[in-house]
mmCIF file of C-alpha atoms in Angstrom:
data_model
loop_
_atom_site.group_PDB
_atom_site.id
_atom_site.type_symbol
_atom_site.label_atom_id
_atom_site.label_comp_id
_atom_site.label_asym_id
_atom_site.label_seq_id
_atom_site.Cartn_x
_atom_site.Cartn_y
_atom_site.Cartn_z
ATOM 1 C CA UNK A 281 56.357 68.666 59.478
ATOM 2 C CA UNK A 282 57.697 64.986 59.872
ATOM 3 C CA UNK A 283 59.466 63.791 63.124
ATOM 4 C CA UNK A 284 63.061 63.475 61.327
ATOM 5 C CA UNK A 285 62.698 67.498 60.132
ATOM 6 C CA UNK A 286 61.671 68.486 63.468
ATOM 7 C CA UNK A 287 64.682 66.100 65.166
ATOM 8 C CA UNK A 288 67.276 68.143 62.765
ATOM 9 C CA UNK A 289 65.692 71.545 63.533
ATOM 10 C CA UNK A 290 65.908 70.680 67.562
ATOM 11 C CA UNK A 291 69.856 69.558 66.675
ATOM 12 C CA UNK A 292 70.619 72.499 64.110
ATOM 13 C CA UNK A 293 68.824 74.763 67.602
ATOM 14 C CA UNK A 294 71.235 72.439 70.004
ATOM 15 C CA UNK A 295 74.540 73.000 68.184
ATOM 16 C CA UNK A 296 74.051 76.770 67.897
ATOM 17 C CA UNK A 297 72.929 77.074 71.477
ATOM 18 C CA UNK A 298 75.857 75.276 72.438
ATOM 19 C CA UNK A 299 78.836 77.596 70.528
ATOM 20 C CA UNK A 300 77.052 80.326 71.824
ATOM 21 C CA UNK A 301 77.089 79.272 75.207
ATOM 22 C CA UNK A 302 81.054 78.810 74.367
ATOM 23 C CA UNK A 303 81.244 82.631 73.435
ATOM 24 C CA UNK A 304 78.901 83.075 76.762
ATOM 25 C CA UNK A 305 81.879 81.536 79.204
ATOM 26 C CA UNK A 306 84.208 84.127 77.803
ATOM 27 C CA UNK A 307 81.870 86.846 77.840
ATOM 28 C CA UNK A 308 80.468 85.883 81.448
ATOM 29 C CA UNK A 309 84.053 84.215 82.870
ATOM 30 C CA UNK A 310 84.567 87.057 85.072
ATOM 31 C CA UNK A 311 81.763 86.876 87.047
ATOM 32 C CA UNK A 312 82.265 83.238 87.825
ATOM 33 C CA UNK A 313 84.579 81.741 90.703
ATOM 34 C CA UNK A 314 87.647 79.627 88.985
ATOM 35 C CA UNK A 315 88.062 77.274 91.588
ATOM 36 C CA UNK A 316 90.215 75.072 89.725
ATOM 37 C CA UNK A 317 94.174 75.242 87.951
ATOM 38 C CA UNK A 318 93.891 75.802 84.308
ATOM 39 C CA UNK A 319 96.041 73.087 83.438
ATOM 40 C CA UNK A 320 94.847 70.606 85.704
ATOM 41 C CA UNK A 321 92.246 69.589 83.183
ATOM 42 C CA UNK A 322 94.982 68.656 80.773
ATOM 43 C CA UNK A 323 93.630 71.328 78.496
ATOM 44 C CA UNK A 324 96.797 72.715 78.075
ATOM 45 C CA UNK A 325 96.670 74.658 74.508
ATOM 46 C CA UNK A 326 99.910 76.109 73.448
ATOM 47 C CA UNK A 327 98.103 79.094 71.359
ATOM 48 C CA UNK A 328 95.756 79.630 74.357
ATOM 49 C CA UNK A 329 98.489 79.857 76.297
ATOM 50 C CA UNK A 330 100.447 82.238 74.319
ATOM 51 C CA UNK A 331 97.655 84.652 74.625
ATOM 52 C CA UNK A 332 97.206 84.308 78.180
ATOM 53 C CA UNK A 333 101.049 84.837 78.916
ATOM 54 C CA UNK A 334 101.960 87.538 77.007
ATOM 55 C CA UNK A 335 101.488 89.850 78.894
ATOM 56 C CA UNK A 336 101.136 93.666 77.634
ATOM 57 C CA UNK A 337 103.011 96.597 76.728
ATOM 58 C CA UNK A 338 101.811 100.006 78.290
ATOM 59 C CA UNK A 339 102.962 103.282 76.406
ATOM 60 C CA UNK A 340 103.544 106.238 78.498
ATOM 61 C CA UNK A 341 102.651 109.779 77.376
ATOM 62 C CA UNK A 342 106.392 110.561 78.133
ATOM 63 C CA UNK A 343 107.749 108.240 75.427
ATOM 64 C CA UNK A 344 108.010 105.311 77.860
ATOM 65 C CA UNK A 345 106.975 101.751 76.886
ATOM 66 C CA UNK A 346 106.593 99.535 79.676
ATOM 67 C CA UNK A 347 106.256 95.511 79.173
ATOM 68 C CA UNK A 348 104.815 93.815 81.526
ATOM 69 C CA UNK A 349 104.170 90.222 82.191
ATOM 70 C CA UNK A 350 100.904 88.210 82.876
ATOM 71 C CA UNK A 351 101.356 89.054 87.019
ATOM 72 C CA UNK A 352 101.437 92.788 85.641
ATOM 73 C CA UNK A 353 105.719 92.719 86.661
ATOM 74 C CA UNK A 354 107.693 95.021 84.350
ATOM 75 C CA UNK A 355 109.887 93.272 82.360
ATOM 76 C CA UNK A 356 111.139 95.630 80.268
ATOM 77 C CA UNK A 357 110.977 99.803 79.808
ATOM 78 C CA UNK A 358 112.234 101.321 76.469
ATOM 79 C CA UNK A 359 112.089 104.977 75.278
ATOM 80 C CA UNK A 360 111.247 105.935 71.733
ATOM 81 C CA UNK A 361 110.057 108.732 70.162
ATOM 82 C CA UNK A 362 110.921 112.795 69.788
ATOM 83 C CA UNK A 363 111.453 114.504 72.910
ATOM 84 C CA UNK A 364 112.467 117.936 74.132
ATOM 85 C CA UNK A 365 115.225 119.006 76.328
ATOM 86 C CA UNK A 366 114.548 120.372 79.202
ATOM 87 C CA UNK A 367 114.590 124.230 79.002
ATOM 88 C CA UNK A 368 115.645 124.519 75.248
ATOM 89 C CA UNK A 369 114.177 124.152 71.682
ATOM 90 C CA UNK A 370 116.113 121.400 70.796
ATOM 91 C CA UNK A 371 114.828 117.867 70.200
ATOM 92 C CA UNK A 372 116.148 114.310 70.035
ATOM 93 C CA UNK A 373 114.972 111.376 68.372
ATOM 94 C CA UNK A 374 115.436 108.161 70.464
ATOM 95 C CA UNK A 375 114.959 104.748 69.621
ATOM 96 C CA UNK A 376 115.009 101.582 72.032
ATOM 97 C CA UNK A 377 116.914 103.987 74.933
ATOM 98 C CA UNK A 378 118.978 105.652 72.333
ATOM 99 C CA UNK A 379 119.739 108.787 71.013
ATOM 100 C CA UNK A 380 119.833 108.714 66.804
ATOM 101 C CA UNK A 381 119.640 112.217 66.479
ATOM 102 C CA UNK A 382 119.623 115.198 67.293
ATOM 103 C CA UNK A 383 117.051 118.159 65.677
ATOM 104 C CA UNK A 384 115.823 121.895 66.179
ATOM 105 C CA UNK A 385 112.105 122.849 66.354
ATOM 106 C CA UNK A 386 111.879 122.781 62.750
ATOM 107 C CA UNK A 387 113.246 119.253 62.544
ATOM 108 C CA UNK A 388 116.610 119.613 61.105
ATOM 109 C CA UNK A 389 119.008 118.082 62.281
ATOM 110 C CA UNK A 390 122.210 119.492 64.046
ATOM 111 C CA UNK A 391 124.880 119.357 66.912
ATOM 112 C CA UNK A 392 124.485 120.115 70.285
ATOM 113 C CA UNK A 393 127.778 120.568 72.847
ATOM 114 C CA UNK A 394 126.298 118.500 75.416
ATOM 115 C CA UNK A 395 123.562 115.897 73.835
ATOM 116 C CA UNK A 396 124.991 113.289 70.933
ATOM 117 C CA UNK A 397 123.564 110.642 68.832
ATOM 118 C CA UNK A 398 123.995 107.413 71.044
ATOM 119 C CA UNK A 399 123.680 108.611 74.254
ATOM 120 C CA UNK A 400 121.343 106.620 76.479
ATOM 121 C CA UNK A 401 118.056 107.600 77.604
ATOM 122 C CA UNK A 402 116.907 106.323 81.016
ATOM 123 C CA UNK A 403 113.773 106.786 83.161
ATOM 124 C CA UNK A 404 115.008 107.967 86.431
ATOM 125 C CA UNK A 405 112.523 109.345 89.526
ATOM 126 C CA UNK A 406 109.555 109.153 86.811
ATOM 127 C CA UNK A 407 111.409 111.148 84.687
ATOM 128 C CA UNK A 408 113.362 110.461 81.223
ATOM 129 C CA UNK A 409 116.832 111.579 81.230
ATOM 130 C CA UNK A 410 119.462 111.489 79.150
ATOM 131 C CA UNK A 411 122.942 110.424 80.234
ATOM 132 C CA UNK A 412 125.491 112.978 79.485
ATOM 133 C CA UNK A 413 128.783 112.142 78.744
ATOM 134 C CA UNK A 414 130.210 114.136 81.516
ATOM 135 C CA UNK A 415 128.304 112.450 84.225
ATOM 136 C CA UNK A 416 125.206 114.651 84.324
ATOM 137 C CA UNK A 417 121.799 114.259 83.040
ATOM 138 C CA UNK A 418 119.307 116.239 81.191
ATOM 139 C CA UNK A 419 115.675 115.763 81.511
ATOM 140 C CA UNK A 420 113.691 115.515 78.281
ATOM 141 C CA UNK A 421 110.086 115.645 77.566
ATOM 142 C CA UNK A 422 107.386 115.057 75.252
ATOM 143 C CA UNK A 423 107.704 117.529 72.328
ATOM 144 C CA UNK A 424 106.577 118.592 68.917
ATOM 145 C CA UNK A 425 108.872 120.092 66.359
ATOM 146 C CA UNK A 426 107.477 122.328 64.224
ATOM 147 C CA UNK A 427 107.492 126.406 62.870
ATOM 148 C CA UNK A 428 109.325 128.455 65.274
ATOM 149 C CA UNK A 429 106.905 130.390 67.399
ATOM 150 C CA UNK A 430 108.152 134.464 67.550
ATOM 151 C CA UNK A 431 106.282 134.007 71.345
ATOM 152 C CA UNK A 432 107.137 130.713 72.884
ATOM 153 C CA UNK A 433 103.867 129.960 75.505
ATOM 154 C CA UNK A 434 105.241 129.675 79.045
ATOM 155 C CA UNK A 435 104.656 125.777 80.761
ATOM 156 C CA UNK A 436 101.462 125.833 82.601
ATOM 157 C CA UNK A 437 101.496 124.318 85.801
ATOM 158 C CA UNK A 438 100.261 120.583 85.511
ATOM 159 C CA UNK A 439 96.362 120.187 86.749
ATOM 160 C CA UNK A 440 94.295 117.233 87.209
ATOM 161 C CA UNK A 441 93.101 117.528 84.090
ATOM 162 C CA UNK A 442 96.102 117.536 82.417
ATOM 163 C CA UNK A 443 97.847 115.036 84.277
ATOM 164 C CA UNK A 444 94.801 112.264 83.410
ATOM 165 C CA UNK A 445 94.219 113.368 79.840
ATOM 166 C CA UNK A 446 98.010 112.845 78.838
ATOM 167 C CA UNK A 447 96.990 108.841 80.007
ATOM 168 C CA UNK A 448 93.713 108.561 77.685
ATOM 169 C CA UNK A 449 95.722 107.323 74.793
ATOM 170 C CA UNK A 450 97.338 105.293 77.258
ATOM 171 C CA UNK A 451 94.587 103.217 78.360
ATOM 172 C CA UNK A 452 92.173 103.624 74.606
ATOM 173 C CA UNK A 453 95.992 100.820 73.642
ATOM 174 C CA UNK A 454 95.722 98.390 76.639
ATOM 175 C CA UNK A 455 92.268 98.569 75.857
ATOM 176 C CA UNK A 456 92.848 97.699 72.243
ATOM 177 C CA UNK A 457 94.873 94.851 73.185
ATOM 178 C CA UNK A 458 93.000 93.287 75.708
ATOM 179 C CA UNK A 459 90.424 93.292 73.051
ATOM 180 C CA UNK A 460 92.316 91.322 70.425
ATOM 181 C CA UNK A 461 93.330 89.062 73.064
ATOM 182 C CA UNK A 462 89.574 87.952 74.106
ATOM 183 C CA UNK A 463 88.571 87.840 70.040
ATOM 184 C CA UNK A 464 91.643 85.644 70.010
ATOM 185 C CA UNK A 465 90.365 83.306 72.750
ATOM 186 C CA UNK A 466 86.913 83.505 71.121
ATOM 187 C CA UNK A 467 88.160 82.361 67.796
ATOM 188 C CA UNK A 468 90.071 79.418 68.739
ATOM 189 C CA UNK A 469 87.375 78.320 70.768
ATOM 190 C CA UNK A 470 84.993 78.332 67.521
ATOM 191 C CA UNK A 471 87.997 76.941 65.284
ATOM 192 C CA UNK A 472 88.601 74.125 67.765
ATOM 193 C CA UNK A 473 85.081 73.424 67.987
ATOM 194 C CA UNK A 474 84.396 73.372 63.704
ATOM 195 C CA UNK A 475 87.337 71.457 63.876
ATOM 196 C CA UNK A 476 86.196 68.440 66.272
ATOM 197 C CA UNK A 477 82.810 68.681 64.292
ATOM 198 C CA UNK A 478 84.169 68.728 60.959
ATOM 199 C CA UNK A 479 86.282 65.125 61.477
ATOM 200 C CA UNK A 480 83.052 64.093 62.892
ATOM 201 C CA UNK A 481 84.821 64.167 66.389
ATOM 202 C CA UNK A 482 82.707 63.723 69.703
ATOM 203 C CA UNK A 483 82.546 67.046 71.507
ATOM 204 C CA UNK A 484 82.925 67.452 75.215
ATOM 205 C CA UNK A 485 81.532 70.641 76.605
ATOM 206 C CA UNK A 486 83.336 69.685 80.148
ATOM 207 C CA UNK A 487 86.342 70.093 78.459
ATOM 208 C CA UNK A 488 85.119 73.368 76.312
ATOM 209 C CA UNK A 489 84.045 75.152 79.684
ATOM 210 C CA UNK A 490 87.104 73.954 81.681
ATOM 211 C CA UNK A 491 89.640 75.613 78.746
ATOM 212 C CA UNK A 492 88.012 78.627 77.932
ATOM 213 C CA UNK A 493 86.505 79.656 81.663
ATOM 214 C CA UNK A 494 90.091 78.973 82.898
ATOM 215 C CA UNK A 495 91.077 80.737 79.570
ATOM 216 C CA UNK A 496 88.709 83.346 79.763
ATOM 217 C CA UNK A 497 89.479 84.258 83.291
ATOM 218 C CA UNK A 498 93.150 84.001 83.432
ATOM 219 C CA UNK A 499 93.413 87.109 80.528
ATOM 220 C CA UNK A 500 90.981 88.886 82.429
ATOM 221 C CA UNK A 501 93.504 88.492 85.181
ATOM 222 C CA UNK A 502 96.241 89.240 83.143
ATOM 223 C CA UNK A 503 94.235 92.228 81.806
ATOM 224 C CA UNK A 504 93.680 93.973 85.285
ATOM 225 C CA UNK A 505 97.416 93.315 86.804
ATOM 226 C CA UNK A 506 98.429 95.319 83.507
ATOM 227 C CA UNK A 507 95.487 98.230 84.699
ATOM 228 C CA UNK A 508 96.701 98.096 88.070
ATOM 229 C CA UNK A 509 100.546 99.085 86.475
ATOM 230 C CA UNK A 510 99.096 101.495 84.106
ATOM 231 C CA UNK A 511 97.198 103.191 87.318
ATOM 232 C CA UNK A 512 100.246 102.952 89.894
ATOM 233 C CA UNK A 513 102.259 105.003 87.065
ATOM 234 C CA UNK A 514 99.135 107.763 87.062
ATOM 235 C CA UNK A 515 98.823 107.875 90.429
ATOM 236 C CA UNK A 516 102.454 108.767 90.821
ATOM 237 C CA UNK A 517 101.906 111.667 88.253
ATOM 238 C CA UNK A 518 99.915 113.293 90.790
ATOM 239 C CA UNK A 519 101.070 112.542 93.643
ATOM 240 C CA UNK A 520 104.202 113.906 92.459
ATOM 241 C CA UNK A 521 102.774 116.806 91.035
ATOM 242 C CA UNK A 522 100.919 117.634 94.453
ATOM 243 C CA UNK A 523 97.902 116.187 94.216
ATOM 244 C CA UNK A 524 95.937 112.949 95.884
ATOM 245 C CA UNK A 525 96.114 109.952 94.003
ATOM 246 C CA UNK A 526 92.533 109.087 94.595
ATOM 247 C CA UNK A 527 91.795 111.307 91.724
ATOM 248 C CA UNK A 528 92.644 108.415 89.631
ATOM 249 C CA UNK A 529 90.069 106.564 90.618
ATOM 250 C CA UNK A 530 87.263 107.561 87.642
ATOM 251 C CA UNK A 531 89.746 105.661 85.342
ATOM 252 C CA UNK A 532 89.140 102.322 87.227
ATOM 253 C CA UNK A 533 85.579 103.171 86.960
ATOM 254 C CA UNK A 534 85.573 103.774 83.085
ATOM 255 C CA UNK A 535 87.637 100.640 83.289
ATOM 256 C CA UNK A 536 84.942 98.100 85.228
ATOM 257 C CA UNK A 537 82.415 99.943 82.407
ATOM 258 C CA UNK A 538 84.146 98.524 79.398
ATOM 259 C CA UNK A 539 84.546 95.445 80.536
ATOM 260 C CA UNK A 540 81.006 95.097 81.033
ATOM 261 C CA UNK A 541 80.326 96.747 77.858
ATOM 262 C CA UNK A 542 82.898 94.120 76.272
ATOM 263 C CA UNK A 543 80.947 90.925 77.649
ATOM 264 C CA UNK A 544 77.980 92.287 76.439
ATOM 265 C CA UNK A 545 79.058 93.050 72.870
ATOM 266 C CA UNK A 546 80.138 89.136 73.173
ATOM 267 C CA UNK A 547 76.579 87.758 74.330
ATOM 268 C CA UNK A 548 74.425 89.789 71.347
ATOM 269 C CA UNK A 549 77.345 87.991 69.660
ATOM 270 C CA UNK A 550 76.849 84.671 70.483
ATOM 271 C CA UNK A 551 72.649 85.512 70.373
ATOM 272 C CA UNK A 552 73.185 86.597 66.762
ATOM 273 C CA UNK A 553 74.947 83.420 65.276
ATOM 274 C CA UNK A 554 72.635 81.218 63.493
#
């Protein structure tokens, strides 16, 4: 083999070795201490930031949708969805804190003395209400029109068990989006690098590690101040339902397990480009 084929197969090696370790930082980021301002570097990306600052949106098994910033800080909380009234088979339909309608248990729709189409829904004491015309307010809940049953099933009493598995869904979509977030992240940082190569560009891997670590580890911030909201909402569930809060505590566990599930999916990644 002559020296020039060997010199492009050692630079062909170099360049791939390099993206990957690109894909690496983001995969490894949390494990390594940021000691410095993202911005500082005057890295500033307005796409990167985007991702880093927009924060989630956490939906609640009780219709709830809570948006949260970067710091994890609600900024909004919206109620969509069909739920039931309290104590009787009737339903309403509520979109963005509103009532549009309301329906019975086989989902037609009807009037109701007390309960109108544009009433507003609120979350009150962990609870969603709706706000009554006459001052009062009725509780509604998560519900599922359908055939009339000739034996309604009484409501069991909430357990552990029932309390976490109405959050599963819950944290499977902040999962999900956290997710697209760092595959974001990743695929900027291999557009801007093509990029730079492609208009035969010099590239500076001091300024790839300083945007993508800081990157890298201010979503992984912004990822576990929206976990920490997500689990001060479950833990109130059963506290307020009787039990310690502490029982909460397998989700954080699951949680760590993804994540490090997550950066390794990302390393066999960056191994596996040639």
């Amino acid at each position: 083999m002559s020296k020039s084929s060997k010199g492009k197969k050692k630079r062909k090696k170099l360049k791939w070795f390099l993206l990957s370790f690109l894909v690496i930082v983001l995969a490894v980021g949390g494990y390594i201490l940021y000691e410095f301002k993202f911005k500082t570097y005057d890295v500033a990306d307005k796409q990167v930031d985007a991702i880093i600052d927009e924060g989630f949106t956490l939906a609640l098994p009780d219709g709830t949708e809570m948006k949260v910033d970067a710091e994890g800080k609600v900024q909004d909380e919206t109620v969509s969805g069909k739920l039931k009234l309290e104590n009787e088979d009737v339903y309403v339909v509520i979109e963005n804190n509103r009532i549009v309608k309301v329906i019975d248990v086989s989902g037609q729709e009807i009037t109701h003395n007390t309960v109108k189409p544009n009433l507003t829904v609120e979350k009150k004491n962990n609870q969603v209400v709706v706000l009554t015309e006459d001052g009062s307010n009725i509780t509604v809940k998560p519900g599922k029109p359908g055939v009339t049953e000739s034996k309604p099933e009484p409501e069991q009493k909430p357990t552990v068990a029932s309390i976490k598995g109405k959050y599963a869904s819950s944290f499977s979509a902040l999962q999900s989006q956290a997710e697209s977030k760092l595959y974001g992240l990743v695929g900027l940082a291999q557009e801007e690098y093509s990029n730079k190569k492609g208009k035969g560009e010099s590239v500076s891997f001091g300024y790839f590690y300083n945007k993508y670590m800081g990157a890298a580890s201010g979503m992984e911030a912004s990822t576990d101040a929206a976990f920490e909201s997500l689990m001060a909402v479950v833990e109130s569930d059963l506290e307020n339902n009787g039990f310690n809060k502490s029982y909460a505590a397998s989700f954080r566990t699951e949680y760590e397990a993804t994540k490090e599930s997550l950066r390794s999916q990302l390393y066999n990644k960056a191994l596996s480009m040639k």
